[in-house]
């Protein structure tokens, strides 16, 4: 180790590791002052020495002097040296720079005295009262000898400091300043070299650490909670930065109470596994590892909070930084040492996309061993993929009315009850009670059909399930709580091995809970039950609770007619999603004489009104669009009819075509079939008005050519056939060749 004080390069001596102080000891009665040579006058060779007589203009030194008869003195002392295991060499010389390049291991300084003033080297130690005392007050201690050679003129002087295992300071003492004509001492160019002891931190005999191996792999996190790390095991998404001489390691050893007490003032230590960075004396900051998180792809500008606990031992400081994927700083926040061992909280204001969080050493004193421990990391933020509410499962998510109704239809096999909710559940033997049914313990809130595609990350953040619904799905949505029940058609009886399988998702702030008498005060947020219902009375006979994921419910043997019901309930906002209902097993087939229907449930459907059939059916054989008209909106295209086909051509300036039906009033559910063909970038949508709302629902026709239909409800009053170009489309066309009105069994009415 070597240190140097070169007054030529210092604006003030306080910038060095040496200190000016004449007040903290009882004996000094003078101060050193900064001295600057401002002219070219040489010192008198025989009266001022042994330093060089010629000093360049602008050179700086430290100076102490007086004209008093009483003896004056001053001490210039170093920062503490904790321990050295070899003889130190303190040297005063007149040729500073040349000597450094010849021998890096020497130590030197220059000095000048005038009129009998003298200089000596002393050693000091703390006196326990905030000051220092000379070690040579103890007769057993050896005083350093200052050797300036035989001729003290333009020469160098040095002093040897013996090995010491106790902390000490080196002092340069100016004394015998007692001439009324004036006497002084000037000092410049100090260098000290010695081999310092490596003083380790007492972390206990049983302390062990291992390579930091966690579950971090560089993959972007899906939620902020994944950065929680309190054991630094395979579940932790933090890792070593790599490419460093001193690496973060993992330990679970219990630290000595004395060590913790000296570092933090408490005996509170890390629990379980923690990350530790031990830095040996002489290690530079650039050689140290960083602790970094897995990347964050995007977070919103709303509030975020990064917290962790830390312990610092020695003279070391930390900072938390947000860095880009090239490890370049975005913003850094220093960690206050006084916070340990409590949780420290940090908020990042600038980091939003593709960044990592790092914990790293910001400064340290390499003259000592240092150690830092980090534990209990957590991060709270709203990622761009996080759902903003219990209903936020993607921008493309919409819901439309369910087309299936309870019509008293026969169920011949268990498989007839299977339902994937495609085409708005129009083929499913499931439905809901009418609002005007008599009151019962079955709620009459609405089940609908949900459409996607959904946002996988948002659905996962709400449900914890990574699998997605397959196409359309059943949906019960609660804005302010409530219940909704989806009922099957009547099953005559259940014989053997009847199973109901389906997939379930629920959203909300609470987990699905089973309410029992043991927990009367627990809230039930989104709970779905599988229930059996009397055929003749809408009362719940038996219910089984279901939890999110793949669900299988076994039905008992039942020898009387019943219905299966999905009962969703909520006390607060939330949604229940079900998909892919599959029913297997053996049930009783219907008798030939009658269907099993309840007097309290909807009877067999009426035949749709033939007048509506005549309004809506059209084969274009008369060369026009029957009672359908083109709606004129901005940038809309016109249509033409030829060869029993209606055609509409779309361009960039005419991007949409709307064919509007006449207004009608239905008495029951019906279907409107149409033959179509799409070309180019055109897409096809079928929409309807209800008695209470325009464009009540729309669905996109997924094919490019063929036959499809829309299920018309009794509440519908108008149908729209809409074709439009895709967002980047240039041109396209729609062809409609036949529109046919039928009942739900596809029988033509007129």
XYZ file of C-alpha atoms in Angstrom:
750
model
C 0.000 0.000 0.000
C 1.263 3.485 -0.748
C -0.305 6.904 -0.306
C 0.909 10.274 -1.488
C 0.291 13.941 -0.708
C 1.483 16.166 -3.559
C 0.737 19.776 -2.775
C 1.311 20.774 -6.398
C -1.812 18.864 -7.393
C -4.056 19.673 -4.406
C -6.235 22.716 -4.006
C -6.384 22.024 -0.287
C -4.656 19.581 1.968
C -8.012 18.374 3.267
C -8.449 16.435 0.007
C -5.744 13.933 1.009
C -5.945 11.152 3.558
C -3.820 13.329 5.817
C -5.502 15.784 8.143
C -4.616 19.180 9.604
C -5.610 19.398 13.209
C -4.189 21.307 16.131
C -7.266 21.136 18.319
C -8.037 17.468 18.948
C -4.868 16.889 21.003
C -3.857 18.678 24.160
C -0.237 19.336 23.192
C -0.340 21.107 19.740
C -0.790 24.871 19.970
C -0.358 25.782 16.270
C -2.082 24.888 12.991
C -0.614 24.019 9.628
C -1.699 26.278 6.768
C -1.678 25.891 3.014
C 1.362 27.699 1.514
C 1.742 28.629 -2.173
C 4.948 29.900 -3.864
C 3.907 32.992 -5.853
C 7.279 34.313 -7.126
C 10.631 33.030 -8.381
C 12.720 33.900 -5.279
C 14.886 31.008 -4.079
C 15.166 29.950 -0.450
C 18.491 30.751 1.292
C 20.444 27.503 0.846
C 22.159 27.447 4.248
C 19.287 28.796 6.354
C 16.217 27.021 4.882
C 16.525 23.275 4.244
C 17.071 20.414 3.780
C 14.518 20.655 0.961
C 15.443 22.178 -2.417
C 16.095 25.909 -2.468
C 14.422 26.431 -5.826
C 10.674 25.945 -5.813
C 8.569 26.564 -8.879
C 6.025 29.337 -8.848
C 2.552 27.968 -7.974
C 3.826 24.993 -5.932
C 1.817 24.315 -2.753
C 3.018 23.083 0.649
C 1.792 23.090 4.228
C 3.353 25.639 6.565
C 3.494 26.344 10.300
C 5.545 29.100 11.964
C 5.636 31.896 14.576
C 7.792 34.661 16.177
C 7.001 33.818 19.789
C 9.659 32.994 22.321
C 7.530 30.268 23.839
C 8.004 26.929 22.107
C 5.255 26.251 19.528
C 4.390 22.961 17.790
C 1.818 21.393 15.396
C 0.935 17.873 14.216
C -0.136 16.737 10.732
C -1.574 13.190 11.001
C -2.821 10.459 8.673
C -6.002 8.455 8.375
C -5.948 5.321 10.557
C -3.945 2.247 9.605
C -5.691 -0.744 11.157
C -2.795 -3.153 10.923
C 0.477 -3.609 9.010
C 2.571 -6.769 8.910
C 5.844 -5.290 7.585
C 8.048 -2.302 8.295
C 6.571 0.818 6.729
C 8.774 3.378 5.001
C 7.869 7.068 5.311
C 10.134 9.217 3.104
C 10.678 12.983 2.603
C 12.406 13.846 -0.663
C 12.927 16.843 -2.881
C 12.486 15.007 -6.213
C 8.954 13.702 -6.003
C 7.986 12.552 -9.491
C 11.313 11.192 -10.628
C 11.598 9.081 -7.514
C 8.141 7.583 -7.834
C 8.885 6.198 -11.270
C 12.179 4.686 -10.109
C 10.714 2.838 -7.126
C 7.001 2.422 -6.410
C 7.645 0.871 -2.985
C 9.362 3.905 -1.395
C 7.622 6.525 0.684
C 8.774 10.118 0.815
C 8.036 13.761 1.567
C 9.940 17.021 1.400
C 10.393 19.432 4.294
C 12.091 22.707 5.115
C 12.958 24.191 8.524
C 14.153 27.654 9.507
C 15.827 29.034 12.637
C 16.190 25.839 14.654
C 12.661 24.503 14.021
C 12.615 20.717 13.911
C 10.529 17.847 12.475
C 9.903 14.379 13.871
C 7.675 11.390 13.025
C 5.378 10.070 15.737
C 2.676 7.408 16.023
C -0.753 8.132 17.492
C -3.684 6.083 18.722
C -7.205 6.892 19.854
C -7.400 7.970 23.473
C -11.024 6.835 23.871
C -12.213 10.406 24.435
C -12.479 11.560 20.837
C -8.836 12.594 20.614
C -5.436 10.943 20.110
C -2.387 10.239 22.230
C 1.232 9.564 21.323
C 2.090 5.891 21.443
C 5.581 6.765 22.709
C 4.154 7.741 26.043
C 4.588 4.003 26.617
C 8.310 3.294 27.232
C 7.979 -0.115 25.576
C 7.160 1.500 22.231
C 9.978 2.369 19.828
C 10.001 5.859 18.351
C 10.521 6.064 14.541
C 13.925 7.471 13.608
C 14.071 10.124 10.877
C 17.242 9.690 8.801
C 18.205 12.572 6.492
C 21.750 11.446 5.710
C 25.102 13.031 6.650
C 24.702 16.255 4.668
C 21.235 17.716 5.036
C 21.149 19.727 1.833
C 18.861 18.924 -1.107
C 18.526 15.462 0.362
C 15.774 12.989 1.196
C 14.703 11.850 4.614
C 12.824 8.734 5.617
C 11.446 7.046 8.720
C 10.734 3.380 9.313
C 7.446 2.384 10.988
C 7.666 -1.043 12.639
C 4.921 -3.700 12.147
C 1.842 -3.195 14.295
C -1.287 -5.285 14.865
C -3.229 -2.435 16.474
C -4.779 0.599 14.734
C -2.564 3.695 14.617
C -2.019 6.972 12.803
C 1.230 8.449 11.505
C 1.942 11.998 12.616
C 4.505 14.529 11.345
C 5.266 16.868 14.256
C 6.795 20.324 13.856
C 8.331 21.593 17.128
C 10.905 23.972 18.723
C 9.359 26.879 16.847
C 10.574 29.468 19.418
C 12.624 32.232 17.759
C 11.509 35.870 18.045
C 13.044 36.513 14.615
C 10.693 33.883 13.287
C 10.991 30.135 12.658
C 8.897 27.758 10.556
C 8.427 24.278 9.084
C 7.153 23.489 5.557
C 6.222 19.999 4.294
C 5.520 18.612 0.818
C 5.550 15.309 -1.116
C 4.621 12.576 1.399
C 4.655 8.917 0.409
C 4.172 5.885 2.631
C 4.519 2.216 1.654
C 3.780 -0.845 3.760
C 2.143 -4.239 3.610
C -1.182 -4.015 5.431
C -2.796 -6.901 7.267
C -5.892 -8.466 5.739
C -8.478 -8.039 8.474
C -11.409 -10.367 7.905
C -14.991 -10.035 9.163
C -15.863 -12.443 11.957
C -18.787 -14.278 10.389
C -18.473 -17.314 12.649
C -16.705 -20.650 12.382
C -19.757 -22.427 10.913
C -20.449 -19.944 8.127
C -20.784 -21.596 4.707
C -21.747 -20.223 1.307
C -22.426 -21.800 -2.069
C -22.739 -20.771 -5.695
C -25.925 -18.767 -6.256
C -28.095 -21.112 -8.347
C -31.720 -19.960 -8.730
C -34.628 -20.345 -11.134
C -33.713 -17.195 -13.066
C -33.090 -17.923 -16.756
C -33.329 -14.543 -18.482
C -36.958 -15.118 -19.488
C -39.293 -12.127 -19.140
C -41.532 -12.268 -16.093
C -45.307 -12.602 -16.460
C -46.203 -10.741 -13.262
C -44.396 -8.490 -10.807
C -44.970 -11.001 -8.009
C -42.591 -13.414 -9.740
C -39.688 -11.210 -8.584
C -40.436 -12.084 -4.958
C -37.379 -13.861 -3.546
C -37.003 -14.762 0.126
C -34.968 -17.949 -0.049
C -32.836 -17.645 -3.222
C -33.779 -21.131 -4.364
C -35.107 -22.586 -7.625
C -38.250 -20.425 -7.380
C -36.273 -17.184 -7.226
C -36.058 -15.057 -10.401
C -32.837 -13.269 -9.330
C -29.336 -14.296 -10.329
C -25.700 -13.305 -10.350
C -24.668 -10.874 -13.069
C -21.717 -13.054 -14.090
C -18.353 -12.035 -15.561
C -16.932 -10.781 -12.251
C -14.049 -11.743 -9.981
C -16.156 -11.563 -6.802
C -19.552 -13.240 -7.199
C -22.765 -13.178 -5.202
C -23.257 -16.442 -3.328
C -26.019 -18.112 -1.318
C -25.881 -18.926 2.366
C -28.304 -19.962 5.076
C -25.823 -19.795 7.975
C -26.874 -17.969 11.129
C -24.703 -14.900 11.701
C -23.183 -14.094 15.140
C -25.266 -11.656 17.190
C -22.178 -9.564 17.886
C -21.577 -9.057 14.163
C -25.208 -8.037 13.585
C -25.252 -5.757 16.612
C -22.129 -3.898 15.486
C -23.465 -3.481 11.948
C -27.088 -2.484 12.583
C -27.543 -1.956 16.310
C -29.906 -4.952 16.475
C -29.560 -8.713 16.429
C -32.109 -9.066 13.601
C -30.527 -11.155 10.841
C -31.543 -12.766 7.546
C -33.810 -15.805 7.687
C -33.451 -18.931 5.591
C -31.479 -18.586 2.370
C -29.999 -15.206 1.473
C -27.563 -13.690 -1.031
C -24.140 -12.643 0.264
C -21.236 -10.757 -1.341
C -17.923 -10.975 0.575
C -15.302 -8.498 -0.647
C -11.719 -9.023 0.500
C -9.334 -6.178 1.204
C -7.738 -4.696 -1.891
C -10.626 -5.621 -4.205
C -11.716 -2.837 -6.537
C -15.374 -2.012 -7.218
C -15.090 -2.899 -10.916
C -14.320 -6.501 -9.917
C -17.615 -6.958 -8.064
C -20.652 -8.868 -9.223
C -24.193 -7.456 -9.472
C -27.458 -9.075 -8.379
C -30.024 -8.786 -11.182
C -33.608 -9.773 -11.845
C -35.095 -11.486 -14.847
C -36.223 -8.915 -17.456
C -39.446 -6.913 -17.279
C -40.856 -6.464 -20.784
C -43.246 -3.604 -20.043
C -44.812 -1.906 -17.048
C -47.292 0.929 -16.826
C -46.386 4.346 -15.467
C -48.505 3.762 -12.391
C -46.866 3.373 -8.995
C -44.275 0.625 -8.515
C -42.387 -0.411 -5.405
C -39.179 -2.441 -5.111
C -38.361 -3.577 -1.565
C -35.635 -5.652 0.041
C -33.695 -6.019 3.278
C -29.930 -5.660 3.500
C -27.022 -5.783 5.936
C -23.708 -3.955 5.342
C -20.504 -4.898 7.150
C -17.456 -2.669 6.784
C -17.330 0.472 4.693
C -19.540 -0.452 1.761
C -22.648 1.100 0.195
C -25.363 -0.176 -2.168
C -27.557 1.231 -4.905
C -30.604 -0.148 -6.728
C -30.686 0.466 -10.466
C -33.001 -0.076 -13.411
C -30.844 -1.062 -16.394
C -31.625 -1.943 -19.999
C -30.924 -5.369 -21.459
C -27.379 -4.227 -22.322
C -26.872 -3.419 -18.600
C -26.733 0.316 -19.267
C -28.143 2.441 -16.462
C -31.635 3.918 -16.827
C -31.812 5.247 -13.276
C -30.040 4.470 -9.996
C -31.131 5.159 -6.425
C -28.659 5.051 -3.498
C -29.684 2.854 -0.580
C -29.493 4.619 2.809
C -27.240 2.665 5.151
C -29.346 3.608 8.164
C -32.362 1.662 6.833
C -30.849 -1.741 7.623
C -32.232 -4.192 8.632
C -35.739 -2.879 7.858
C -37.231 -3.153 4.376
C -35.948 -0.418 2.082
C -38.432 0.812 -0.543
C -37.439 2.106 -3.987
C -39.604 3.480 -6.821
C -38.412 3.698 -10.433
C -39.785 6.641 -12.416
C -38.064 6.233 -15.784
C -37.996 2.488 -16.499
C -40.989 1.238 -18.536
C -39.893 -1.254 -21.210
C -37.322 -4.050 -21.472
C -35.367 -3.468 -18.300
C -33.961 -5.327 -15.328
C -33.544 -4.350 -11.683
C -30.046 -4.660 -10.200
C -28.577 -4.374 -6.714
C -24.890 -3.460 -6.764
C -22.095 -1.927 -4.719
C -21.808 1.823 -5.301
C -18.715 2.453 -3.137
C -16.411 0.668 -0.711
C -13.177 1.157 1.215
C -10.845 -1.449 -0.228
C -8.423 -1.114 2.698
C -10.697 -3.470 4.627
C -12.758 -6.589 4.106
C -16.417 -5.777 3.418
C -19.586 -7.843 3.220
C -23.169 -7.182 2.172
C -26.252 -9.428 2.524
C -29.577 -9.106 0.645
C -32.828 -10.900 1.520
C -36.634 -10.678 1.268
C -36.857 -9.103 -2.200
C -40.285 -8.191 -3.568
C -41.643 -6.073 -6.409
C -45.060 -4.514 -6.864
C -46.014 -2.978 -10.206
C -48.678 -3.071 -12.899
C -47.236 -4.776 -15.943
C -48.639 -4.015 -19.372
C -49.988 -7.579 -19.473
C -51.715 -7.310 -16.090
C -55.473 -7.102 -16.029
C -56.745 -3.698 -14.916
C -59.996 -5.126 -13.569
C -61.659 -8.494 -13.021
C -63.280 -8.064 -16.461
C -60.070 -7.210 -18.355
C -59.219 -10.391 -20.252
C -58.257 -8.719 -23.526
C -59.237 -5.946 -25.898
C -60.880 -8.449 -28.268
C -63.110 -9.974 -25.591
C -66.857 -9.484 -26.182
C -70.002 -11.229 -24.978
C -73.219 -11.869 -26.864
C -76.570 -13.356 -25.849
C -76.766 -17.125 -25.678
C -79.044 -18.484 -28.411
C -79.989 -21.768 -26.761
C -83.309 -21.896 -24.915
C -85.144 -24.414 -22.777
C -87.644 -25.767 -25.321
C -88.515 -29.144 -23.835
C -86.323 -31.008 -26.303
C -85.698 -34.737 -25.858
C -82.354 -36.005 -24.551
C -81.638 -39.431 -26.021
C -78.075 -39.986 -24.768
C -75.787 -38.355 -22.213
C -73.660 -37.045 -25.077
C -76.592 -34.880 -26.174
C -75.833 -32.613 -23.212
C -72.268 -31.922 -24.390
C -71.744 -28.282 -25.351
C -68.768 -26.291 -26.675
C -70.798 -23.039 -26.962
C -69.966 -22.652 -30.657
C -72.361 -20.562 -32.745
C -73.484 -18.863 -29.556
C -74.531 -22.213 -28.049
C -77.317 -22.558 -30.581
C -76.898 -26.373 -30.687
C -76.661 -26.806 -26.912
C -79.477 -28.345 -24.882
C -78.947 -25.766 -22.141
C -80.729 -22.517 -21.317
C -82.037 -20.168 -18.659
C -85.362 -19.484 -17.035
C -87.455 -16.661 -18.433
C -87.560 -13.500 -16.326
C -91.309 -13.926 -15.927
C -91.088 -17.414 -14.426
C -92.434 -17.810 -10.925
C -89.975 -17.101 -8.119
C -87.744 -19.907 -6.945
C -84.389 -20.438 -5.297
C -82.804 -20.498 -8.756
C -81.498 -17.087 -9.788
C -82.440 -15.712 -13.171
C -79.349 -13.623 -13.971
C -78.046 -14.027 -17.481
C -75.524 -16.431 -18.896
C -74.002 -15.225 -22.171
C -71.494 -16.476 -24.724
C -67.979 -15.019 -24.644
C -65.837 -14.512 -27.727
C -62.106 -13.919 -28.112
C -59.338 -14.158 -28.779
C -58.483 -13.513 -25.129
C -55.236 -12.100 -23.789
C -53.387 -15.092 -22.382
C -51.258 -13.077 -19.936
C -54.207 -11.142 -18.535
C -56.338 -14.253 -18.130
C -53.444 -15.937 -16.337
C -52.942 -12.951 -14.029
C -56.611 -13.156 -13.012
C -57.122 -16.911 -12.817
C -53.689 -18.477 -12.441
C -54.552 -20.858 -15.306
C -52.423 -20.769 -18.442
C -54.837 -22.756 -20.670
C -57.253 -20.716 -22.763
C -60.922 -21.340 -23.644
C -61.321 -23.020 -27.008
C -63.273 -20.580 -29.189
C -66.590 -19.486 -27.704
C -67.383 -20.190 -24.050
C -70.143 -19.776 -21.476
C -69.921 -16.626 -19.385
C -71.578 -15.353 -16.200
C -70.572 -11.741 -15.514
C -71.337 -9.923 -12.271
C -70.994 -6.149 -12.062
C -72.257 -5.847 -8.495
C -72.641 -9.439 -7.389
C -75.565 -11.801 -7.831
C -76.134 -15.266 -9.239
C -76.853 -16.943 -12.561
C -78.017 -20.475 -13.318
C -77.615 -22.398 -16.581
C -80.024 -25.368 -16.823
C -80.056 -28.443 -19.026
C -83.113 -29.880 -20.704
C -84.895 -32.535 -18.646
C -83.095 -35.867 -18.212
C -85.518 -38.732 -17.560
C -83.141 -40.575 -15.201
C -79.446 -41.291 -14.599
C -78.425 -44.956 -14.622
C -74.691 -45.766 -14.501
C -71.428 -43.809 -14.542
C -72.874 -40.436 -15.510
C -70.092 -37.820 -15.433
C -70.181 -34.099 -16.219
C -66.801 -32.729 -17.331
C -65.968 -29.118 -18.169
C -63.266 -26.482 -17.871
C -63.679 -23.587 -15.452
C -62.073 -20.152 -14.984
C -63.068 -17.503 -12.457
C -61.855 -13.931 -11.958
C -61.995 -11.714 -8.918
C -60.067 -10.649 -5.869
C -60.758 -13.774 -3.832
C -60.256 -17.460 -4.423
C -63.122 -19.805 -4.935
C -64.408 -20.796 -1.518
C -66.748 -23.517 -0.332
C -69.190 -22.084 2.169
C -70.035 -24.329 5.054
C -71.601 -23.841 8.524
C -68.115 -23.775 10.002
C -67.366 -20.518 8.168
C -70.567 -18.469 8.297
C -68.845 -15.124 7.840
C -66.669 -15.996 4.852
C -67.468 -14.136 1.624
C -68.028 -16.107 -1.569
C -66.827 -14.103 -4.569
C -66.993 -16.364 -7.609
C -68.327 -19.817 -6.816
C -69.777 -22.248 -9.305
C -71.776 -25.286 -8.259
C -73.030 -28.298 -10.155
C -76.616 -28.893 -9.052
C -79.461 -31.298 -9.675
C -82.913 -29.742 -10.143
C -86.416 -31.156 -9.871
C -88.175 -31.545 -13.217
C -91.455 -30.153 -11.975
C -90.128 -27.506 -9.580
C -87.122 -25.238 -10.060
C -85.582 -26.084 -6.702
C -81.959 -27.080 -6.162
C -81.877 -30.686 -4.956
C -78.147 -31.236 -4.531
C -75.065 -29.113 -5.337
C -71.355 -29.865 -5.567
C -68.807 -27.068 -5.466
C -66.258 -26.834 -8.285
C -62.872 -25.128 -8.382
C -60.997 -23.590 -11.294
C -59.395 -25.868 -13.862
C -60.547 -29.162 -15.322
C -63.610 -30.345 -13.398
C -65.237 -33.791 -13.312
C -68.488 -34.305 -11.384
C -69.963 -37.752 -10.824
C -73.789 -37.914 -10.753
C -75.517 -40.491 -8.539
C -78.158 -42.896 -9.790
C -81.377 -40.895 -10.128
C -84.638 -42.634 -11.005
C -86.860 -39.594 -11.551
C -86.637 -36.784 -14.106
C -84.166 -33.997 -13.276
C -82.061 -31.235 -14.785
C -78.372 -30.456 -14.388
C -77.592 -26.846 -13.462
C -74.482 -24.647 -13.363
C -74.962 -22.151 -10.531
C -72.543 -19.188 -10.460
C -72.618 -16.757 -7.548
C -70.746 -13.600 -6.550
C -70.913 -11.023 -3.781
C -68.672 -8.614 -5.678
C -67.427 -8.022 -9.215
C -66.244 -11.098 -11.089
C -66.759 -13.513 -13.930
C -67.182 -17.253 -14.344
C -66.147 -18.881 -17.634
C -66.989 -22.463 -18.587
C -66.173 -24.358 -21.765
C -66.238 -27.803 -23.336
C -69.038 -29.418 -21.335
C -68.862 -33.171 -21.917
C -71.436 -35.550 -20.400
C -70.869 -39.314 -20.502
C -72.593 -42.357 -19.040
C -75.960 -44.067 -19.360
C -79.263 -42.213 -19.022
C -82.862 -43.193 -19.648
C -84.063 -42.403 -23.194
C -87.362 -40.525 -23.625
C -90.583 -42.468 -24.050
C -92.356 -42.413 -27.370
C -95.538 -41.011 -25.878
C -94.297 -37.727 -24.512
C -91.339 -35.582 -23.693
C -90.440 -34.846 -20.092
C -91.224 -31.198 -19.628
C -92.060 -29.156 -16.579
C -95.157 -27.033 -16.345
C -92.993 -24.333 -14.849
C -90.472 -24.441 -17.690
C -90.907 -23.251 -21.253
C -93.176 -25.573 -23.323
C -92.361 -26.828 -26.798
C -91.601 -23.859 -29.070
C -94.263 -22.369 -31.332
C -93.875 -22.275 -35.105
C -92.297 -18.974 -36.219
C -94.629 -16.451 -37.825
C -94.917 -17.163 -41.611
C -95.319 -13.423 -42.215
C -91.818 -12.851 -40.901
C -90.667 -15.637 -43.200
C -92.073 -13.766 -46.204
C -90.398 -10.535 -45.024
C -86.947 -12.022 -44.606
C -86.637 -14.794 -47.234
C -85.152 -13.811 -50.617
C -83.658 -15.746 -53.578
C -83.032 -12.602 -55.726
C -84.824 -14.179 -58.742
C -86.679 -10.943 -59.516
C -83.431 -9.041 -60.002
C -83.626 -7.028 -56.780
C -82.942 -7.504 -53.050
C -86.588 -8.116 -52.058
C -87.324 -6.015 -48.971
C -83.660 -5.554 -48.031
C -82.009 -2.154 -48.508
C -78.468 -0.805 -48.558
C -77.765 1.441 -45.570
C -76.022 4.649 -46.569
C -73.162 5.499 -44.217
C -69.836 7.229 -44.776
C -67.586 5.335 -47.235
C -70.255 2.690 -47.883
C -70.534 0.666 -51.091
C -73.673 -0.025 -53.138
C -74.922 -3.414 -54.302
C -76.185 -4.909 -57.521
C -78.301 -8.024 -58.294
C -77.691 -10.266 -61.300
C -78.085 -13.986 -62.018
C -79.979 -14.460 -58.719
C -77.024 -13.110 -56.732
C -76.466 -9.932 -54.789
C -72.954 -8.486 -55.226
C -71.130 -5.694 -53.412
C -67.606 -4.535 -54.294
C -65.350 -2.936 -51.663
C -62.388 -0.636 -52.307
C -60.195 1.655 -50.248
C -62.667 4.488 -50.751
C -65.742 2.257 -50.262
C -64.691 0.055 -47.351
C -68.050 -1.117 -45.971
C -71.359 -2.510 -47.276
C -74.491 -2.843 -45.089
C -77.609 -4.774 -46.174
C -80.502 -3.991 -43.809
C -83.599 -6.155 -43.393
C -87.121 -4.777 -42.960
C -88.373 -4.461 -39.414
C -90.165 -7.555 -38.083
C -91.681 -8.967 -34.908
C -91.112 -12.619 -34.013
C -93.257 -14.846 -31.860
C -90.495 -17.389 -31.103
C -86.954 -18.376 -31.915
C -86.099 -18.889 -35.585
C -83.141 -19.082 -37.925
C -82.103 -17.036 -40.936
C -79.887 -19.000 -43.341
C -77.785 -17.412 -46.103
C -75.461 -18.608 -48.857
C -72.390 -16.382 -49.232
C -68.998 -16.013 -50.897
C -66.162 -13.655 -49.926
C -63.204 -12.635 -52.068
C -60.131 -10.507 -51.498
C -59.813 -8.706 -48.183
C -63.539 -8.603 -47.389
C -64.964 -9.939 -44.078
C -68.592 -10.725 -43.232
C -70.563 -9.889 -40.063
C -74.193 -10.599 -39.146
C -75.801 -8.235 -36.639
C -79.268 -7.700 -35.192
C -81.370 -5.087 -33.443
C -83.499 -5.990 -30.460
C -86.539 -4.182 -29.202
C -84.401 -2.231 -26.725
C -81.061 -1.706 -28.460
C -79.664 -1.186 -31.940
C -76.971 -3.630 -33.049
C -77.676 -5.740 -29.981
C -75.139 -8.343 -31.072
C -72.842 -9.170 -33.980
C -70.850 -12.208 -34.919
C -68.185 -12.654 -37.539
C -68.639 -15.324 -40.204
C -65.371 -17.220 -40.099
C -65.575 -18.994 -43.484
C -64.963 -17.599 -46.950
C -67.754 -19.446 -48.786
C -70.742 -21.633 -47.952
C -73.952 -21.615 -45.923
C -74.378 -20.197 -42.412
C -77.203 -18.846 -40.278
C -78.031 -16.516 -37.442
C -80.349 -17.511 -34.615
C -83.121 -14.951 -34.230
C -84.648 -14.390 -30.806
C -88.206 -13.306 -30.142
C -86.826 -9.930 -29.058
C -85.015 -9.273 -32.360
C -86.483 -6.678 -34.690
C -83.974 -6.269 -37.547
C -80.999 -8.060 -39.172
C -77.946 -6.526 -40.857
C -75.559 -8.263 -43.251
C -72.318 -6.238 -43.088
C -69.201 -6.671 -45.182
C -66.061 -4.587 -44.605
C -62.424 -4.575 -45.641
C -59.773 -5.649 -43.171
C -57.682 -2.836 -41.675
C -54.902 -3.201 -44.257
C -57.123 -4.499 -47.049
C -57.132 -3.002 -50.547
C -60.196 -4.562 -52.196
C -62.735 -7.360 -51.886
C -66.273 -8.446 -52.655
C -69.344 -10.094 -51.107
C -71.814 -12.361 -52.909
C -75.167 -13.435 -51.354
C -77.207 -15.944 -53.367
C -80.027 -17.019 -51.028
C -81.610 -15.986 -47.704
C -83.985 -18.539 -46.125
C -86.078 -18.260 -42.937
C -86.617 -21.526 -40.940
C -87.521 -22.777 -37.498
C -84.882 -24.110 -35.095
C -85.117 -27.534 -36.756
C -84.212 -25.905 -40.099
C -87.717 -26.518 -41.509
C -88.752 -23.908 -44.076
C -91.753 -21.900 -42.839
C -92.997 -20.332 -46.077
